[in-house]
XYZ file of N, CA and C in Angstrom:
621
model
N 29.423 0.729 -34.859
C 29.280 2.228 -34.899
C 28.206 2.364 -33.454
N 28.698 3.768 -32.838
C 27.883 3.823 -32.096
C 26.768 4.533 -32.106
N 25.515 3.293 -31.193
C 23.909 3.923 -31.466
C 24.117 5.310 -30.330
N 22.929 6.400 -31.240
C 22.894 7.283 -29.771
C 21.996 6.854 -28.674
N 21.573 5.808 -28.140
C 20.981 5.096 -27.414
C 21.508 5.923 -25.773
N 22.669 6.294 -25.649
C 23.096 7.071 -24.399
C 22.616 8.029 -24.098
N 22.624 9.022 -25.249
C 21.998 10.251 -25.321
C 20.738 10.203 -24.605
N 19.869 9.231 -25.701
C 18.619 9.093 -25.260
C 18.064 8.912 -24.075
N 18.864 7.881 -23.750
C 19.193 7.783 -21.831
C 19.196 9.013 -21.274
N 20.038 9.737 -21.358
C 20.353 11.129 -20.385
C 19.035 11.601 -20.825
N 18.560 12.081 -21.791
C 17.379 12.771 -21.789
C 16.275 12.396 -21.613
N 15.523 10.819 -21.784
C 14.751 10.283 -21.158
C 14.579 10.600 -19.483
N 16.049 10.276 -19.024
C 15.687 10.424 -17.864
C 15.688 11.838 -16.858
N 16.358 12.746 -17.440
C 16.459 14.144 -17.248
C 15.410 15.052 -17.527
N 14.154 14.408 -18.279
C 12.897 14.708 -18.488
C 12.015 14.178 -17.781
N 12.177 13.142 -16.941
C 11.319 12.796 -16.458
C 11.096 12.262 -15.018
N 11.875 13.084 -14.511
C 12.248 13.240 -13.241
C 10.687 13.226 -12.261
N 9.739 13.738 -12.840
C 8.446 14.017 -12.298
C 7.415 12.597 -11.521
N 7.587 11.452 -12.905
C 6.649 10.722 -12.943
C 7.435 9.371 -12.744
N 8.134 9.651 -11.762
C 8.132 7.889 -11.244
C 7.989 8.424 -9.591
N 7.371 7.168 -8.801
C 6.716 6.827 -7.774
C 7.489 6.053 -6.888
N 6.786 6.081 -5.586
C 7.384 5.095 -4.324
C 6.086 4.839 -3.123
N 6.359 4.123 -2.486
C 5.081 3.702 -1.851
C 5.198 2.666 -0.334
N 4.536 2.048 -0.296
C 4.744 1.413 1.044
C 5.451 0.147 1.258
N 5.583 -0.577 2.835
C 5.666 -1.403 3.154
C 5.328 -2.678 2.977
N 5.436 -3.799 2.386
C 5.162 -4.912 2.427
C 5.649 -5.979 3.258
N 5.132 -7.263 3.736
C 5.762 -8.416 4.958
C 5.301 -7.490 6.112
N 4.605 -8.500 6.865
C 3.214 -8.069 8.024
C 4.191 -8.595 9.190
N 4.887 -9.822 8.904
C 5.563 -10.163 9.689
C 6.833 -9.545 10.232
N 7.582 -8.557 9.812
C 8.827 -7.512 9.976
C 8.103 -6.447 10.481
N 8.518 -6.094 11.865
C 8.255 -5.008 12.568
C 8.594 -3.260 11.474
N 7.609 -2.617 11.722
C 7.254 -1.771 11.335
C 8.807 -0.566 11.473
N 9.551 0.114 10.428
C 10.076 0.968 11.117
C 9.874 2.569 11.312
N 10.475 2.796 12.254
C 9.838 4.003 12.829
C 9.601 5.230 11.853
N 8.699 5.841 12.188
C 8.228 6.983 11.087
C 9.277 8.175 10.942
N 9.580 8.711 9.590
C 10.191 9.379 9.428
C 9.966 10.936 10.323
N 10.631 11.649 11.041
C 10.360 12.574 11.812
C 10.214 13.668 10.801
N 9.436 14.667 11.218
C 8.794 15.918 9.806
C 9.285 17.317 11.014
N 9.711 18.242 10.300
C 10.251 19.128 10.569
C 9.679 20.557 9.950
N 9.501 21.446 11.137
C 8.502 22.487 10.279
C 9.438 23.712 9.908
N 8.924 24.341 8.750
C 9.784 25.894 8.077
C 9.282 27.194 9.520
N 10.029 27.387 9.780
C 9.901 28.626 11.125
C 9.097 29.781 10.426
N 9.348 29.611 9.339
C 9.353 31.258 8.350
C 7.748 31.108 7.980
N 7.766 29.895 7.392
C 6.386 29.791 6.805
C 5.280 28.599 7.549
N 5.773 28.192 8.338
C 5.203 27.177 9.455
C 4.346 26.099 8.325
N 5.284 25.922 7.397
C 4.588 24.332 6.702
C 5.743 23.077 6.981
N 5.465 22.132 6.630
C 6.056 21.079 6.652
C 7.359 21.451 6.177
N 8.577 21.040 6.484
C 10.100 21.232 5.484
C 10.083 19.877 4.708
N 10.756 19.776 3.534
C 10.901 18.999 3.165
C 11.927 17.995 3.570
N 11.983 16.947 3.642
C 13.023 15.644 4.365
C 14.310 16.191 3.202
N 15.436 15.987 4.081
C 16.724 15.997 3.204
C 16.766 15.028 2.052
N 17.898 15.586 0.857
C 18.115 14.352 -0.093
C 19.401 14.676 -0.193
N 20.269 13.385 0.586
C 21.661 13.771 0.489
C 22.346 13.721 -1.210
N 21.672 12.986 -1.701
C 22.235 12.411 -2.865
C 22.080 13.308 -4.129
N 21.485 14.399 -3.919
C 21.195 14.994 -4.819
C 22.205 15.709 -5.722
N 23.347 16.070 -5.072
C 24.186 15.979 -5.601
C 25.425 14.783 -5.942
N 24.928 14.022 -5.513
C 25.972 12.576 -5.073
C 25.551 11.908 -5.590
N 24.872 12.072 -7.283
C 24.065 10.889 -8.006
C 24.775 9.761 -8.039
N 26.381 9.646 -8.172
C 27.371 8.291 -8.006
C 28.014 7.802 -7.201
N 27.307 8.536 -6.079
C 28.442 8.276 -5.077
C 27.090 7.130 -4.033
N 25.706 7.048 -4.287
C 25.080 5.869 -3.561
C 25.836 5.007 -4.142
N 25.997 4.487 -4.984
C 26.613 3.030 -5.398
C 28.276 3.603 -6.206
N 29.444 3.060 -5.804
C 30.152 4.108 -6.179
C 30.792 3.152 -7.492
N 31.699 3.673 -7.889
C 32.503 3.212 -9.322
C 32.976 1.956 -8.761
N 33.945 1.595 -7.721
C 34.348 0.585 -7.148
C 33.519 -0.428 -6.973
N 32.341 -0.073 -6.486
C 31.344 -1.226 -5.903
C 30.605 -1.625 -7.327
N 30.724 -0.640 -8.449
C 29.901 -1.346 -9.590
C 30.986 -1.990 -10.415
N 32.812 -1.626 -10.220
C 33.259 -2.588 -10.675
C 33.387 -4.048 -10.465
N 33.975 -3.911 -8.574
C 33.673 -5.180 -8.474
C 32.356 -6.070 -8.374
N 31.212 -5.629 -8.516
C 29.904 -6.016 -8.361
C 30.125 -6.946 -10.119
N 30.242 -6.372 -11.065
C 30.220 -6.783 -12.570
C 31.861 -7.187 -13.058
N 32.419 -7.290 -12.308
C 33.666 -7.794 -12.785
C 34.599 -7.079 -13.854
N 33.926 -5.861 -14.137
C 34.628 -4.564 -14.613
C 36.020 -4.745 -14.927
N 36.988 -4.986 -15.664
C 37.989 -4.226 -15.980
C 38.041 -2.933 -16.869
N 38.354 -1.656 -16.144
C 38.200 -0.250 -16.593
C 38.453 -0.535 -17.954
N 39.881 -0.395 -18.386
C 40.565 -0.127 -19.526
C 39.971 -0.966 -20.484
N 40.457 -2.543 -20.305
C 39.667 -3.283 -21.055
C 38.309 -2.899 -21.538
N 37.553 -2.426 -20.812
C 35.949 -2.679 -20.970
C 35.672 -1.405 -21.481
N 36.043 -0.381 -21.570
C 36.193 1.389 -21.743
C 35.071 1.821 -20.812
N 35.261 1.389 -19.641
C 33.997 1.907 -18.222
C 34.112 3.394 -18.256
N 32.915 3.871 -18.531
C 32.712 5.101 -18.138
C 31.534 5.888 -17.486
N 31.655 6.807 -16.601
C 30.749 7.713 -15.796
C 30.009 8.960 -16.485
N 28.802 9.086 -16.446
C 28.064 10.212 -16.243
C 27.345 10.923 -15.580
N 27.219 11.965 -15.151
C 26.087 12.392 -14.359
C 25.518 13.711 -14.896
N 24.229 14.144 -14.045
C 23.861 15.374 -14.000
C 23.957 16.429 -13.282
N 24.205 17.588 -13.150
C 24.913 18.382 -12.499
C 23.373 18.655 -11.839
N 23.256 18.982 -10.517
C 21.959 19.023 -9.642
C 20.993 18.263 -9.851
N 21.572 17.101 -9.975
C 20.192 15.968 -9.724
C 20.908 14.374 -9.509
N 20.337 13.978 -8.520
C 20.964 12.155 -8.031
C 20.735 11.496 -9.308
N 21.345 11.749 -10.316
C 21.430 10.929 -11.693
C 23.018 10.349 -12.090
N 23.466 9.061 -12.055
C 24.240 8.423 -12.241
C 24.519 7.596 -13.601
N 25.045 7.549 -14.662
C 24.829 6.698 -15.822
C 26.094 6.199 -15.901
N 26.532 4.810 -16.116
C 27.944 4.106 -16.129
C 27.502 3.308 -17.288
N 28.697 2.793 -18.179
C 28.561 2.316 -19.433
C 29.677 1.404 -19.469
N 29.980 0.033 -20.434
C 31.142 -0.427 -20.486
C 30.858 -1.600 -21.604
N 31.914 -1.679 -21.800
C 31.711 -2.796 -23.495
C 31.596 -4.226 -22.779
N 30.817 -5.102 -23.780
C 30.645 -6.343 -23.144
C 31.677 -7.132 -23.761
N 32.278 -8.454 -23.291
C 33.439 -8.898 -23.563
C 33.359 -8.904 -25.061
N 32.698 -9.661 -25.349
C 32.664 -9.940 -27.062
C 32.341 -8.509 -27.881
N 32.586 -7.712 -27.680
C 31.644 -6.249 -28.358
C 32.277 -5.994 -29.541
N 33.122 -6.484 -30.082
C 33.890 -6.493 -31.443
C 33.166 -7.548 -32.385
N 32.889 -8.667 -31.787
C 31.983 -9.345 -32.699
C 30.592 -9.469 -33.064
N 30.059 -8.590 -31.935
C 28.980 -8.281 -32.004
C 28.610 -7.028 -33.128
N 29.670 -5.934 -32.647
C 29.677 -5.310 -33.676
C 29.980 -5.729 -35.345
N 30.596 -6.219 -35.701
C 30.834 -6.907 -37.067
C 29.447 -7.549 -37.047
N 28.882 -8.341 -36.254
C 27.400 -8.997 -36.603
C 26.425 -8.002 -37.105
N 26.504 -6.783 -36.590
C 25.538 -5.732 -36.436
C 25.118 -5.432 -37.878
N 26.550 -4.956 -38.403
C 26.912 -4.462 -39.368
C 26.412 -5.202 -40.819
N 26.416 -6.324 -40.573
C 25.783 -7.734 -41.707
C 24.633 -7.097 -42.115
N 24.185 -7.389 -43.593
C 22.540 -6.853 -43.975
C 21.656 -8.081 -43.225
N 20.746 -7.118 -43.216
C 19.323 -8.082 -42.478
C 19.890 -8.739 -41.131
N 21.190 -8.186 -40.476
C 21.167 -8.892 -39.231
C 20.315 -8.160 -38.391
N 19.752 -8.437 -37.165
C 19.421 -8.325 -35.719
C 19.827 -7.164 -35.283
N 19.908 -6.333 -34.764
C 20.719 -5.512 -33.630
C 20.855 -6.058 -32.397
N 22.125 -6.173 -32.183
C 22.725 -6.378 -30.263
C 23.353 -5.377 -30.126
N 22.720 -5.382 -28.556
C 23.848 -4.271 -27.838
C 25.162 -4.597 -27.735
N 26.224 -4.156 -27.812
C 27.354 -4.266 -27.690
C 27.624 -3.725 -26.295
N 27.126 -3.100 -25.643
C 27.650 -2.648 -24.359
C 26.824 -2.972 -23.282
N 27.227 -2.543 -22.010
C 26.396 -2.697 -20.785
C 26.042 -1.133 -20.346
N 24.877 -1.430 -19.898
C 24.333 0.195 -19.355
C 23.678 -0.176 -18.011
N 24.208 0.939 -16.681
C 24.057 0.880 -15.662
C 23.403 2.543 -15.253
N 21.977 3.034 -14.917
C 21.337 3.974 -14.183
C 20.785 3.975 -12.911
N 21.553 4.815 -12.020
C 20.733 4.885 -11.246
C 20.754 6.532 -10.607
N 19.431 6.312 -10.086
C 18.280 7.847 -10.135
C 17.740 7.517 -8.638
N 17.619 8.849 -7.831
C 17.110 9.008 -6.748
C 16.240 10.082 -7.045
N 14.757 9.964 -7.102
C 14.052 10.775 -6.941
C 13.074 11.432 -5.396
N 13.568 12.687 -5.318
C 12.675 13.234 -3.935
C 11.644 13.690 -3.894
N 10.655 12.994 -3.067
C 9.461 13.522 -3.447
C 9.033 14.483 -2.226
N 10.233 14.823 -1.418
C 9.722 15.363 -0.088
C 9.475 14.750 1.171
N 8.522 14.026 1.302
C 7.458 14.091 2.027
C 7.226 12.555 1.759
N 6.890 11.511 2.849
C 6.955 10.161 2.880
C 5.739 9.757 2.305
N 4.463 10.408 2.850
C 3.343 10.291 2.268
C 2.799 10.694 0.838
N 3.614 11.467 0.227
C 3.491 11.757 -1.279
C 4.431 10.526 -1.984
N 5.366 10.406 -1.572
C 6.115 8.915 -1.957
C 5.090 8.154 -2.196
N 4.632 7.421 -1.110
C 4.121 6.707 -0.749
C 2.876 6.514 -2.134
N 1.810 7.642 -2.018
C 0.974 7.756 -3.045
C 1.460 7.575 -4.558
N 2.554 8.363 -4.622
C 3.085 8.051 -6.005
C 3.166 6.371 -6.253
N 4.035 5.819 -5.351
C 4.489 4.549 -5.669
C 2.943 3.736 -6.155
N 1.526 4.130 -5.350
C 0.572 3.309 -4.876
C -0.064 3.742 -6.361
N 0.193 4.743 -7.213
C -0.219 5.254 -8.604
C 0.470 4.230 -9.338
N 1.433 4.207 -9.196
C 2.252 3.710 -10.336
C 2.093 2.590 -10.535
N 2.013 1.417 -9.262
C 1.758 0.222 -9.066
C 0.057 0.181 -9.950
N -0.927 0.642 -9.404
C -2.008 0.592 -9.722
C -2.605 1.313 -11.023
N -1.704 2.068 -11.301
C -2.130 2.900 -12.967
C -0.912 1.862 -13.859
N 0.134 1.731 -13.817
C 1.000 0.937 -14.769
C 1.385 -0.106 -14.447
N 0.459 -0.947 -13.839
C 0.735 -2.640 -13.753
C 1.198 -3.071 -15.059
N 0.665 -2.427 -16.005
C 1.122 -3.496 -17.354
C 2.743 -3.295 -17.546
N 3.269 -1.862 -17.082
C 4.518 -2.171 -17.088
C 5.439 -2.360 -15.764
N 5.211 -1.946 -14.803
C 5.910 -2.677 -13.508
C 4.795 -3.596 -13.165
N 5.150 -4.934 -13.647
C 4.337 -6.113 -12.993
C 4.792 -6.846 -12.312
N 5.851 -6.456 -11.848
C 6.537 -7.548 -10.739
C 6.775 -7.003 -9.391
N 5.592 -7.539 -8.172
C 6.515 -7.167 -7.294
C 7.831 -8.046 -6.486
N 8.881 -6.917 -6.041
C 9.830 -7.299 -5.534
C 9.980 -7.200 -4.260
N 9.922 -8.380 -3.013
C 9.978 -8.209 -1.863
C 11.322 -8.104 -1.373
N 11.205 -7.612 0.151
C 12.750 -7.940 0.791
C 13.525 -6.491 0.344
N 13.037 -5.515 -0.396
C 13.794 -4.472 -0.869
C 13.260 -2.866 -0.311
N 13.914 -2.071 0.730
C 13.267 -1.037 1.171
C 11.914 -0.930 2.189
N 11.180 -0.358 1.330
C 9.904 -0.279 1.858
C 9.121 -0.666 0.796
N 9.249 -0.711 -0.298
C 8.543 -1.348 -0.846
C 9.526 -1.492 -2.587
N 8.818 -2.319 -3.850
C 9.656 -2.504 -4.897
C 9.485 -2.739 -5.686
N 9.146 -2.309 -7.191
C 8.767 -2.822 -8.792
C 9.606 -3.278 -9.727
N 9.162 -4.308 -10.225
C 10.135 -4.504 -11.307
C 9.666 -4.573 -13.152
N 10.055 -3.815 -14.092
C 9.788 -3.642 -14.776
C 10.316 -4.458 -16.274
N 9.909 -5.955 -16.650
C 10.444 -6.160 -17.699
C 11.243 -5.456 -18.914
N 10.008 -4.820 -19.662
C 9.926 -4.358 -20.690
C 10.932 -3.021 -20.338
N 11.316 -2.162 -19.447
C 12.173 -1.302 -19.212
C 13.027 -1.640 -18.595
N 13.200 -2.914 -18.070
C 14.664 -3.835 -17.436
C 14.806 -2.575 -16.151
N 13.855 -2.093 -15.308
C 14.037 -1.258 -14.023
C 13.507 -1.214 -13.086
N 14.163 -1.311 -11.981
C 13.852 -1.864 -11.065
C 13.100 -0.283 -9.788
N 12.060 -0.282 -9.240
C 11.780 0.690 -8.984
C 11.906 0.444 -7.155
N 12.643 1.410 -6.322
C 12.677 0.954 -4.793
C 12.508 2.153 -3.670
N 11.539 1.933 -3.065
C 10.832 2.876 -2.274
C 11.351 3.160 -0.859
N 12.379 4.073 -0.403
C 13.069 4.005 0.761
C 12.465 5.365 1.325
N 11.482 5.802 2.328
C 11.104 6.509 2.829
C 10.239 7.945 2.076
N 11.133 8.826 1.788
C 10.602 10.221 0.934
C 11.155 9.981 -0.391
N 12.023 8.821 -0.756
C 12.802 8.399 -1.794
C 12.575 7.462 -2.652
N 12.736 7.570 -3.974
C 12.459 6.650 -4.841
C 14.026 6.687 -5.079
N 14.768 5.103 -5.288
C 15.696 4.736 -6.047
C 15.073 4.316 -7.457
N 15.615 4.258 -8.549
C 15.486 3.662 -9.942
C 16.510 3.169 -10.269
N 16.472 1.971 -10.237
C 17.841 1.307 -11.223
C 17.271 0.853 -12.573
N 18.448 1.075 -13.753
C 17.856 0.704 -14.519
C 19.183 -0.235 -15.496
N 19.019 -0.986 -15.973
C 20.119 -2.275 -15.886
C 20.057 -2.962 -17.389
N 20.785 -2.409 -18.192
C 21.328 -3.498 -19.672
C 22.393 -4.081 -19.373
N 22.020 -5.547 -18.945
C 23.355 -6.065 -18.663
C 23.385 -7.809 -19.678
N 22.221 -8.195 -19.542
C 22.023 -9.510 -20.024
C 21.237 -9.612 -20.852
N 20.921 -10.856 -21.672
C 20.615 -10.928 -22.989
C 18.777 -11.053 -22.963
N 18.748 -11.557 -22.026
C 17.112 -11.736 -21.888
C 17.027 -10.241 -20.944
N 15.685 -9.868 -20.669
C 15.309 -8.789 -20.307
C 14.963 -9.108 -18.698
N 14.526 -9.840 -18.365
C 14.052 -10.541 -17.312
C 15.341 -11.053 -15.860
N 16.559 -11.557 -16.943
C 17.761 -11.997 -16.394
C 18.315 -10.798 -15.406
N 17.915 -9.587 -15.778
C 18.839 -8.067 -15.416
C 17.937 -7.723 -13.819
N 17.383 -8.135 -13.338
C 16.386 -8.657 -12.387
C 17.828 -8.675 -11.172
N 18.124 -10.254 -11.026
C 19.129 -10.343 -9.987
C 20.109 -8.987 -9.929
N 20.722 -8.870 -11.042
C 21.828 -8.052 -10.651
C 21.124 -6.476 -10.182
N 19.869 -6.117 -10.816
C 19.620 -4.782 -10.601
C 19.599 -5.200 -8.884
N 18.575 -5.742 -8.465
C 18.596 -6.034 -6.979
C 19.720 -5.683 -6.170
N 20.753 -6.159 -6.730
C 22.227 -6.216 -5.997
C 23.019 -5.124 -5.971
N 22.147 -4.312 -7.087
C 22.718 -2.661 -7.066
C 22.032 -2.022 -6.085
N 20.815 -2.206 -6.020
C 19.985 -1.760 -5.030
C 20.296 -1.911 -3.528
N 20.855 -3.310 -3.051
C 21.155 -3.229 -1.566
C 22.400 -2.685 -1.293
N 23.406 -2.277 -2.311
C 24.132 -2.032 -2.148
C 23.959 -0.230 -1.959
N 23.294 0.484 -2.247
C 22.459 1.594 -2.284
C 21.555 1.811 -1.160
N 20.890 1.098 -0.529
C 19.979 0.587 0.516
C 20.844 0.890 1.999
N 22.063 0.343 1.986
C 23.037 0.285 3.029
C 23.324 1.681 3.414
N 23.436 2.430 2.772
C 23.736 3.909 2.542
C 22.664 4.688 2.778
N 21.723 4.250 3.233
C 20.166 5.107 2.654
C 19.464 4.887 4.276
N 18.961 5.827 5.109
C 18.071 5.764 6.560
C 16.703 5.593 6.389
């Protein structure tokens, strides 16, 4: 029997867009990237927010074809599904594990420990509008939520953090934050290398 987990995921992500954050560069030996150019709103005189090309294209940052190839999915066999949220850079994908029928039967046994029978990948892009704000928010996440985002991940974007408890990878790129939540492996931390590959695909399309 299907659980309401997917509905919960969509609700949580759509309701918590404001609380994720982004930060600065690690790796002192690498040359610093050029600063992102600022533009001024000629009407108000304020600094204009930087563009977010993924706002209406959450499922294009990493395409279905890329996900299928990366995880070796057979769409019909594995019941591959895609969901997005209008007006937001959000994409939910899920597909069945190869032995999902056996897992479901085991879950129905009295006293059995529940095991997830599907794989879930959520990609979300949070737009802070300005690089400085994104950096401040990311630093806040690192300093105040270290018990959740407990691991620094080097070599991704400007900065990156991993949370084993939520199986989420946060990657900062300029004024944007990519949040990748992956439930794919039996052991939560084993999701990290797979989430990293997803992030690498996304970063190739971001400037």
